[in-house]
Structure formats: structure tokens, C-alpha cells
Amino acid sequence: VYSYTDKDGKLLALVGAHVDDVIWAAMPEEEPIIRRVIDEFKCGDPDECSFRYCGKDVSQDSDYNIRVTCKATTEKLEPLRARTGRKSTDKLKEEEISQMKSIAGSLQWITRQVRPELDFSTSKVQQIAANGSVDSIKFANKVVRYAKSTSDRGLTFKSGVVDWSNMSSIVVTDASHAN
């Protein structure tokens, strides 16, 4: 994340970059500066007020509130299918374990981006993915159905609530070495 401030420290523009994707916000009078950067790096024409950025759906309303969802990504989730005639206590087969891990990864990405209320359920799916039973598929499918039925949920950043010129950026990671 890069910032552009005036001599008094007032924030005039913010730019975030992830690989070859750029997102920015600027005071109207500072937009020409951002547009020069976009032109220099040949970023293409920017989308405004409603766009996708790194798999997230971003929209800004007329009051400058910003809403971020993963609606399109969430709606791509597909429930898992267990072979018929199996007991709920039967252990997962290799193919099912692979599918469970895929669902767990997809749910984790959505949860981490914009759906913190899915944290517990997603964590549970991750825990049961490798050594669960047919019941595990039922639980994962319940989580997928819930996520899809509420795919329009996300985060809202209300305009004027945060003083962006007096903010710090902190990164926290959890490296589980040799685990």
C-alpha cells in the first residue's frame, strides 16, 4: 500500500498493488496523479464504483461507503457428492478427501477475505477434510449451502469513520513451522 500526502500529512491518495492488480482511491483533485501512474504502467482503463479486484466484488455507493463481497466466487462453490449406499460413519475415500480439501480451501479464502462469520464452520471443514467420514461431507455441504444462500454478505466500510491520515499498517502471520 502506498500513500500520497500533502506537506501537512493530509492523505490525498492511497494505492494498493497485488502482483499486477492495482486498486486506488484519491481525492478528486489528485486523480490526475494516479492516472499518470496508471498510464505509465499501462494498467488499462480503470473501473469505477463497481468492479472485481483479486476475486472480490467491490462497490461504492453515492455516500462513498464501500462494500466488498465474494459473491461470484462463493456462488461457484459446488456441494460434494458421496456415493450412495454408504453409512454416515464410513471413512472418506481419497477422491472425497481431495474434494473436501478443495472445498475447505475455497471456504478459507472467502472467509479470510470478507466473511469472518464463517470462521468456525470453515475451520471445522478444514479439520475433518483429511480424516473424516461421510458425515463430514454432509457438514461441509451444509456450510457450502449456507455460504451460497448468503453470498451477498461481506464487509462494508462506512465513509468518514476512519481517519486514514493517522493510520498504521500491521501484518500478522501465523507460520506453523514443521507442523
Coordinates of C-alpha atoms in Angstrom, one line a residue, residues 88-157:
S88 CA -22.6 -42.0 7.6
T89 CA -19.6 -43.4 9.6
D90 CA -17.8 -44.7 6.6
K91 CA -14.4 -43.1 6.2
L92 CA -13.8 -40.8 3.2
K93 CA -12.1 -42.2 0.1
E94 CA -9.1 -40.5 -1.4
E95 CA -11.2 -38.7 -4.1
E96 CA -13.5 -37.4 -1.4
I97 CA -10.6 -36.2 0.8
S98 CA -9.3 -34.3 -2.2
Q99 CA -12.7 -32.7 -2.8
M100 CA -13.0 -31.9 0.9
K101 CA -9.7 -30.2 0.9
S102 CA -10.6 -28.2 -2.2
I103 CA -13.9 -27.0 -0.5
A104 CA -12.0 -26.2 2.7
G105 CA -9.5 -24.1 0.7
S106 CA -12.2 -22.2 -1.2
L107 CA -14.2 -21.6 2.0
Q108 CA -11.0 -20.4 3.8
W109 CA -10.2 -17.9 1.0
I110 CA -13.8 -16.5 1.1
T111 CA -13.8 -16.4 4.9
R112 CA -10.4 -14.6 5.1
Q113 CA -11.4 -12.0 2.5
V114 CA -14.9 -10.9 3.6
R115 CA -16.8 -13.5 5.6
P116 CA -15.5 -13.7 9.2
E117 CA -18.8 -15.2 10.4
L118 CA -17.8 -18.4 8.5
D119 CA -14.6 -18.8 10.5
F120 CA -15.7 -21.5 12.9
S121 CA -17.5 -23.6 10.2
T122 CA -14.6 -23.3 7.8
S123 CA -12.1 -24.3 10.4
K124 CA -14.2 -27.4 11.2
V125 CA -14.3 -28.3 7.5
Q126 CA -10.5 -28.0 7.4
Q127 CA -10.1 -30.2 10.5
I128 CA -12.3 -33.0 9.1
A129 CA -11.2 -32.8 5.5
A130 CA -8.3 -35.3 5.8
N131 CA -9.7 -38.0 8.0
G132 CA -13.5 -37.5 8.2
S133 CA -16.4 -39.7 7.3
V134 CA -19.5 -39.5 5.1
D135 CA -21.0 -37.3 7.9
S136 CA -18.1 -34.8 7.2
I137 CA -19.4 -34.4 3.6
K138 CA -22.8 -33.7 5.0
F139 CA -21.4 -31.0 7.3
A140 CA -19.2 -29.4 4.5
N141 CA -22.3 -29.4 2.2
K142 CA -24.3 -27.6 4.9
V143 CA -21.6 -24.9 5.1
V144 CA -21.5 -24.6 1.3
R145 CA -25.3 -24.3 1.1
Y146 CA -25.2 -21.6 3.8
A147 CA -22.4 -19.7 2.2
K148 CA -24.1 -19.7 -1.2
S149 CA -27.5 -18.7 0.2
T150 CA -25.8 -15.7 1.9
S151 CA -23.3 -14.9 -0.9
D152 CA -24.3 -11.3 -0.9
R153 CA -22.8 -10.8 2.6
G154 CA -19.5 -9.2 3.0
L155 CA -17.8 -6.2 4.6
T156 CA -18.9 -2.6 4.5
F157 CA -16.5 0.3 5.1

